Coordinates of C-alpha atoms and ligand atoms in Angstrom, one line a residue:
X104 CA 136.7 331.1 23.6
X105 CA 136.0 331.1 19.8
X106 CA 132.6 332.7 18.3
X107 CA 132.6 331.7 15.4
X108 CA 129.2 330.4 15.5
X109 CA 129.4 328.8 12.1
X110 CA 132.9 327.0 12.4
X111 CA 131.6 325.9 16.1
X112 CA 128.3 323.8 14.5
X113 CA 129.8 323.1 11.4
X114 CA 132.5 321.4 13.7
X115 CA 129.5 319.8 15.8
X116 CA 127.8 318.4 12.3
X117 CA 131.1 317.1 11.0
X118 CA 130.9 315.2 14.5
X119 CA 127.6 313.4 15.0
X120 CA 127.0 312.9 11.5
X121 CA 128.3 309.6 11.1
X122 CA 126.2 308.9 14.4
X123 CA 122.7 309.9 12.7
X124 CA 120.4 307.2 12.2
X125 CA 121.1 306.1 16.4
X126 CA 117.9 306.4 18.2
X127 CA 114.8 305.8 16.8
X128 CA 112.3 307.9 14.9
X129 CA 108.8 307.9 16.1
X130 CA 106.5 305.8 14.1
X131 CA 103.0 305.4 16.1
X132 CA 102.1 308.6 13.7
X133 CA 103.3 306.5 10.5
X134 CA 104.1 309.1 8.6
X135 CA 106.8 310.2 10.4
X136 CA 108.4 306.9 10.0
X137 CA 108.7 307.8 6.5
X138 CA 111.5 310.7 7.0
X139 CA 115.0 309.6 6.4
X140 CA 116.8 309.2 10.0
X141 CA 120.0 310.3 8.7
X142 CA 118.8 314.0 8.4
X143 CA 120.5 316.3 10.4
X144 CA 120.5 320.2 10.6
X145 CA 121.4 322.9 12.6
X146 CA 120.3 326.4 12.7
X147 CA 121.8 329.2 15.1
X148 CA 120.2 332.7 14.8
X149 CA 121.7 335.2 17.1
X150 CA 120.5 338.6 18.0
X151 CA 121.4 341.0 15.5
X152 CA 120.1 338.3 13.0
X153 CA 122.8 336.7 11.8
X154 CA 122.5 333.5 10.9
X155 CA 125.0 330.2 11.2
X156 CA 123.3 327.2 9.6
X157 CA 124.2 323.4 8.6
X158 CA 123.4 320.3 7.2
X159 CA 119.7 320.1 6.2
X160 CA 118.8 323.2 7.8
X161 CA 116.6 324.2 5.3
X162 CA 114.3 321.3 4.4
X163 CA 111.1 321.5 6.7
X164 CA 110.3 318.9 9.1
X165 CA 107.1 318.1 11.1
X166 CA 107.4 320.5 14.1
X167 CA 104.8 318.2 16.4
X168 CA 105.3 319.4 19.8
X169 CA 107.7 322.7 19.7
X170 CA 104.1 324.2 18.4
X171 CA 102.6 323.6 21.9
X172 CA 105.5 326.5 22.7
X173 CA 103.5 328.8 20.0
X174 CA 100.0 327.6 21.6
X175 CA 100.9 328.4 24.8
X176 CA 102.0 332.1 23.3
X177 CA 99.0 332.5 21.6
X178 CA 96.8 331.9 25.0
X179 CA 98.2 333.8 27.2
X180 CA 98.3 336.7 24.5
X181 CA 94.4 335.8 24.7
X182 CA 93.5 334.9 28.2
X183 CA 96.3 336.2 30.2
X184 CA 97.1 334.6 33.5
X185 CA 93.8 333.2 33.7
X186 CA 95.0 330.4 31.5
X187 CA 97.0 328.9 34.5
X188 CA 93.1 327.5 35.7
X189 CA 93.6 325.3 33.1
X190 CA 97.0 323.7 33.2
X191 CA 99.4 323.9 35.6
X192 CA 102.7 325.2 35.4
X193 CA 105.0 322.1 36.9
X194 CA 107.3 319.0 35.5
X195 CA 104.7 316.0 35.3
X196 CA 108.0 313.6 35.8
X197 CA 105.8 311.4 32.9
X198 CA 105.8 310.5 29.4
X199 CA 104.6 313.1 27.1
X200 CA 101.4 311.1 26.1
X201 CA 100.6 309.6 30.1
X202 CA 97.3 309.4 31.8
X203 CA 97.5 308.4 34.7
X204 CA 98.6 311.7 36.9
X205 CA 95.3 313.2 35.1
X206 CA 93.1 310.5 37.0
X207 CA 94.9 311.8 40.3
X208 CA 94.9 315.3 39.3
X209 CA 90.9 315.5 38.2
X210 CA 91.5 316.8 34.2
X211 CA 93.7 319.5 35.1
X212 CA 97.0 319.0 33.4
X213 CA 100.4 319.6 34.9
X214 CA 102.0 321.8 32.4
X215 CA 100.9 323.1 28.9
X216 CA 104.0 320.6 27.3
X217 CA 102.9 317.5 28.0
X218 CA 100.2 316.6 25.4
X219 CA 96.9 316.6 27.8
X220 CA 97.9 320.1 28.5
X221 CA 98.6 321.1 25.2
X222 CA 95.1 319.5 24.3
X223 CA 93.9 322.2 26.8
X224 CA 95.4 324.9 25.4
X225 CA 94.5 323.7 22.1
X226 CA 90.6 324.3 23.9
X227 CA 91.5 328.3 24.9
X228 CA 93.0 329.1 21.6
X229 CA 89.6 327.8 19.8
X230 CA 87.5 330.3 22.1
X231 CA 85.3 332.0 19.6
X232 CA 86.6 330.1 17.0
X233 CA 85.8 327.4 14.4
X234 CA 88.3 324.4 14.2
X235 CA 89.4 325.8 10.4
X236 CA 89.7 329.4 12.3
X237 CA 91.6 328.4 14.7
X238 CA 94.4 326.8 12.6
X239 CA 94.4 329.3 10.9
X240 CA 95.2 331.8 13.4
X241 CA 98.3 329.2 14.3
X242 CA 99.4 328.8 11.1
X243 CA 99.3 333.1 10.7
X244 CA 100.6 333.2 14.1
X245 CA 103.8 331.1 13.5
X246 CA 104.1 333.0 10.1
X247 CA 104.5 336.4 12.1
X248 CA 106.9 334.8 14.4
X249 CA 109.0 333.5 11.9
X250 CA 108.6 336.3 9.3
X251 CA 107.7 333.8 6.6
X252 CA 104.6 333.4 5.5
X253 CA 106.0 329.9 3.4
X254 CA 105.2 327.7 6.9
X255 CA 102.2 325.5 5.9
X256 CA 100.6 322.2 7.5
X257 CA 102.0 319.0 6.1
X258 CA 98.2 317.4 5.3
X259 CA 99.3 314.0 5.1
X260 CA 101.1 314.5 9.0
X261 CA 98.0 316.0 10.4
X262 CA 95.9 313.0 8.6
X263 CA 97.9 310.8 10.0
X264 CA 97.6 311.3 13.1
X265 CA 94.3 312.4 13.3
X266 CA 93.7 308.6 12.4
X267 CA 96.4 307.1 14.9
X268 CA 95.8 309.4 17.7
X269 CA 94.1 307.0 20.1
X270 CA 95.9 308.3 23.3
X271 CA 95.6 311.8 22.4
X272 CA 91.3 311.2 21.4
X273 CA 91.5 309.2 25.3
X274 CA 93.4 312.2 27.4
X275 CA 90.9 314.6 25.6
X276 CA 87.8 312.4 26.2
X277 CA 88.8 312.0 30.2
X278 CA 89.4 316.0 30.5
X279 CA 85.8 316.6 29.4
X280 CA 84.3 313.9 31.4
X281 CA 85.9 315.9 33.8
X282 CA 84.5 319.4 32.2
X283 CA 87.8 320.4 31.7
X284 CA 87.2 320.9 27.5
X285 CA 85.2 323.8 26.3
X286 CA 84.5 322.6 22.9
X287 CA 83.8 319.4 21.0
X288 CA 86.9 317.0 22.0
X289 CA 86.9 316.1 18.1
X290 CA 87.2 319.8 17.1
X291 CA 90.0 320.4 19.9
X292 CA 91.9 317.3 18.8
X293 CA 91.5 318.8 14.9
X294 CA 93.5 321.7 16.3
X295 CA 96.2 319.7 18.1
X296 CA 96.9 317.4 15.3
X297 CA 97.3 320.5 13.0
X298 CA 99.4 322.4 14.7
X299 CA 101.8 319.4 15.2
X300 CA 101.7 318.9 11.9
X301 CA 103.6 322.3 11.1
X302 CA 106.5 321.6 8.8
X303 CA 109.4 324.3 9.4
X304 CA 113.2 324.1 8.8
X305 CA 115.4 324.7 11.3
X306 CA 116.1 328.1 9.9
X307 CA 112.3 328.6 10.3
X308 CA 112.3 327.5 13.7
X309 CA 114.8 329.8 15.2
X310 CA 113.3 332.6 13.6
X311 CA 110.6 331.5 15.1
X312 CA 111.7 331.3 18.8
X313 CA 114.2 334.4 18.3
X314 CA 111.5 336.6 20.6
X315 CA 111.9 334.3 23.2
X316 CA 115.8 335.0 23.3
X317 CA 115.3 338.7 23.0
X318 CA 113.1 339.7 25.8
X319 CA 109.7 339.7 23.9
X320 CA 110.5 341.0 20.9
X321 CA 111.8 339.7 17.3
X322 CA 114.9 341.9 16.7
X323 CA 114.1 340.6 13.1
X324 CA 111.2 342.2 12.2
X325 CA 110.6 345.0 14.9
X326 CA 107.6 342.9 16.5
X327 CA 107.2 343.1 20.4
X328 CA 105.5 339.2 20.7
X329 CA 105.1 339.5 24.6
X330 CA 106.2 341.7 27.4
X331 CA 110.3 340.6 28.8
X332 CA 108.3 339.3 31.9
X333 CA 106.4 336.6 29.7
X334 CA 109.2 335.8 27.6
X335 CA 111.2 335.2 31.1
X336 CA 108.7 332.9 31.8
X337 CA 107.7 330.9 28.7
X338 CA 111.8 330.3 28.8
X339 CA 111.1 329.1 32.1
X340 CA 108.3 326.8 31.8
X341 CA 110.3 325.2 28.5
X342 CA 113.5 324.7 31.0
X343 CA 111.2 322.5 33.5
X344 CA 108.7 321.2 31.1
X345 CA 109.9 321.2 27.7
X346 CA 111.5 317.5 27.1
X347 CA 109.3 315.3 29.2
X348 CA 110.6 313.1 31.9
X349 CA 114.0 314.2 30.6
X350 CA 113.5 317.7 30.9
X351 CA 116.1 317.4 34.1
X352 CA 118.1 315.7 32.4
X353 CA 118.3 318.2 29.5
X354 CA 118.5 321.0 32.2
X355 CA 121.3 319.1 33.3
X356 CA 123.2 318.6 30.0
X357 CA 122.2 321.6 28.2
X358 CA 121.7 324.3 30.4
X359 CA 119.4 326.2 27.7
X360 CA 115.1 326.6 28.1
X361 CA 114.4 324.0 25.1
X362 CA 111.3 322.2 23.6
X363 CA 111.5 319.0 21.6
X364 CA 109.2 317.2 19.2
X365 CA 108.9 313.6 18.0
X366 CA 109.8 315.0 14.7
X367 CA 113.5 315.0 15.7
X368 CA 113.5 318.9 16.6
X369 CA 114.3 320.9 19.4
X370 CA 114.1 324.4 19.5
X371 CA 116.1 326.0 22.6
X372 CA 116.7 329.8 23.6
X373 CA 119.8 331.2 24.9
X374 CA 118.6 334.4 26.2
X375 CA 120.1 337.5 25.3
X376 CA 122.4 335.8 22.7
X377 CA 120.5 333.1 20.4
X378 CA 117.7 330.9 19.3
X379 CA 118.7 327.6 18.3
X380 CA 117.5 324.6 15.9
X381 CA 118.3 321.1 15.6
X382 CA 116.6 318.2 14.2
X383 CA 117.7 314.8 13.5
X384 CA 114.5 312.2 14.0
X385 CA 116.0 309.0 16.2
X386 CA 114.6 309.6 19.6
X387 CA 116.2 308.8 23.1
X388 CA 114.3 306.4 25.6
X389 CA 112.2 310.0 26.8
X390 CA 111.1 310.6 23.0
X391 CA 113.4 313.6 22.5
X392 CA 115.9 314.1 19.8
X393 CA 119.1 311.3 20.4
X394 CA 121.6 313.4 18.2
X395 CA 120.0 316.6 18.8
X396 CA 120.5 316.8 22.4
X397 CA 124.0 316.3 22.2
X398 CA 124.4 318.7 19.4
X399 CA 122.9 321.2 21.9
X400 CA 125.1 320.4 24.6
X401 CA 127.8 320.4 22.4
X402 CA 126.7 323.7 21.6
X403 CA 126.6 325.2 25.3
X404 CA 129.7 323.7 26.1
X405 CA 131.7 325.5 23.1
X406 CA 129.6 328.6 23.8
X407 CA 129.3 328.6 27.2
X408 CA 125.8 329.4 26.8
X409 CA 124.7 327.6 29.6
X410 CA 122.2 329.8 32.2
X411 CA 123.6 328.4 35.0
X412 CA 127.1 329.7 34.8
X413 CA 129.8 331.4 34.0
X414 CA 131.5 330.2 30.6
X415 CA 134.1 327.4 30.7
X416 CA 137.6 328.6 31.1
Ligands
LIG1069 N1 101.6 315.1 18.0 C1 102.3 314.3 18.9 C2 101.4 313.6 19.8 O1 100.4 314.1 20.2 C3 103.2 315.2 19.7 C4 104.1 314.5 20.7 C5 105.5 315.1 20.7 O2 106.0 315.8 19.8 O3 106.1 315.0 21.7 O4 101.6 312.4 20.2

């Protein structure tokens, strides 16, 4: 089996290319309708750091929900295990943006992927914080991750959601009727739109998640993130939780822990060998990246990167 990490995605791009543009982007935040759907990039960073990229793996894109991933980080690293009162930690089997098992469940999300839990967590990192304070710890937070301090908010993403979000502004105003928000459910959702509206590259990105692949800590830059045991189990939570009601499916196909966005991105971790970014906008039926998931499995198949087994003869 070849290693050539750059020949294998450069042989994946030359592939799906002419297929970019199948799917369809997300456009209920309409500014994300404005991104071209033939971009495609792929970014592979492995564990000594070196780095196989292609296509338009260097033009940021709107990260939307690979942040909650970086949330989630970010409140455990502040309220430990206790942050599991919150949300839970199992596959909701819904869309990313559904109601309804919040009714059944009184306010307590199922997982901190889907976006009522990631609203929640939103809520924990703000503790002690102003709205502006706590984006700013985000921002600075995925800046450390990633080692580049260039990651910024795209304004006119985070504006335009903020005035489109009507699902988000309901699941929010049903978990505090149910006293399960801390703070203002205006101030929380200012926090959730902004960190959605990150704008990273794929390179970015899997700097970004390389702790995740590496036990904890960013071969990169020296930083220990989290102890092994977390890492083992924010990989863990992405596997079951990270792509909606297709997260089996992508467990299925890909084999990887992964976290997609409506931006088009994923972000997946093979541990102890690589982090791993795709974007190409057109979604799939479950809002996850059309061309992107197949580039992944693509990936895992010529990698044999897959956790469940042994590598394909
Ligand atoms: N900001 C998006 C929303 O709340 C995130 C959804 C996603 O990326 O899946 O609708």
């Amino acid at each position: 089996m070849t290693t050539d990490l750059q020949a294998i995605i450069e042989e994946i791009h030359a592939t799906l290319s002419p297929r970019t543009g199948e799917g369809k982007a997300a456009d209920y935040i309409p500014e994300l309708a404005n991104v071209d759907p033939k971009k495609f990039g792929i970014a592979v960073i492995d564990l000594e750091g070196r780095v196989s990229k292609v296509g338009d793996c260097d033009e940021p894109f709107s990260i939307q929900s690979i942040s909650k991933v970086f949330t989630l980080t970010l409140a455990l690293g502040k309220h430990g295990e206790t942050t599991w009162n919150r949300v839970g930690r199992e596959p909701s089997g819904s869309a990313f943006n559904s109601i309804v098992q919040l009714e059944h469940e009184n306010g307590k999300p199922r997982n901190p992927f889907i976006n009522a839990g990631a609203i929640a967590i939103s809520d924990l990192v703000m503790s002690g914080h102003t709205p502006r304070e706590a984006i700013g710890e985000i921002v600075r937070f995925v800046q450390y991750l990633a080692d580049d301090a260039g990651i910024a908010i795209d304004p006119a993403v985070a504006r335009s959601e903020t005035a489109t979000g009507f699902r988000n502004f309901a699941l929010a105003n049903f978990m505090k009727s149910f006293g399960k928000l801390t703070h203002p459910v205006d101030h929380v959702l200012g926090v959730y739109f902004h960190q959605c509206a990150l704008a990273m590259s794929c390179v970015q990105l899997a700097r970004a998640g390389l702790f995740l692949a590496a036990n904890g800590k960013n071969p990169l830059s020296g930083h220990t993130v989290v102890s092994s045991q977390r890492a083992r189990r924010i990989n863990a939570l992405m596997l079951t939780c990270g792509h909606y009601d297709g997260s089996g499916d992508f467990a299925y196909h890909v084999g990887l822990p992964g976290k997609s966005g409506v931006g088009g991105g994923i972000l997946a971790v093979a541990p102890g060998r690589a982090s791993v970014a795709v974007w190409s906008p057109g979604l799939n039926a479950n809002g996850n990246s059309l061309i992107g998931s197949i580039a992944l499995e693509m990936l895992a198949a010529k990698t044999g990167w897959s956790i469940f087994g042994a590598p394909h003869a």
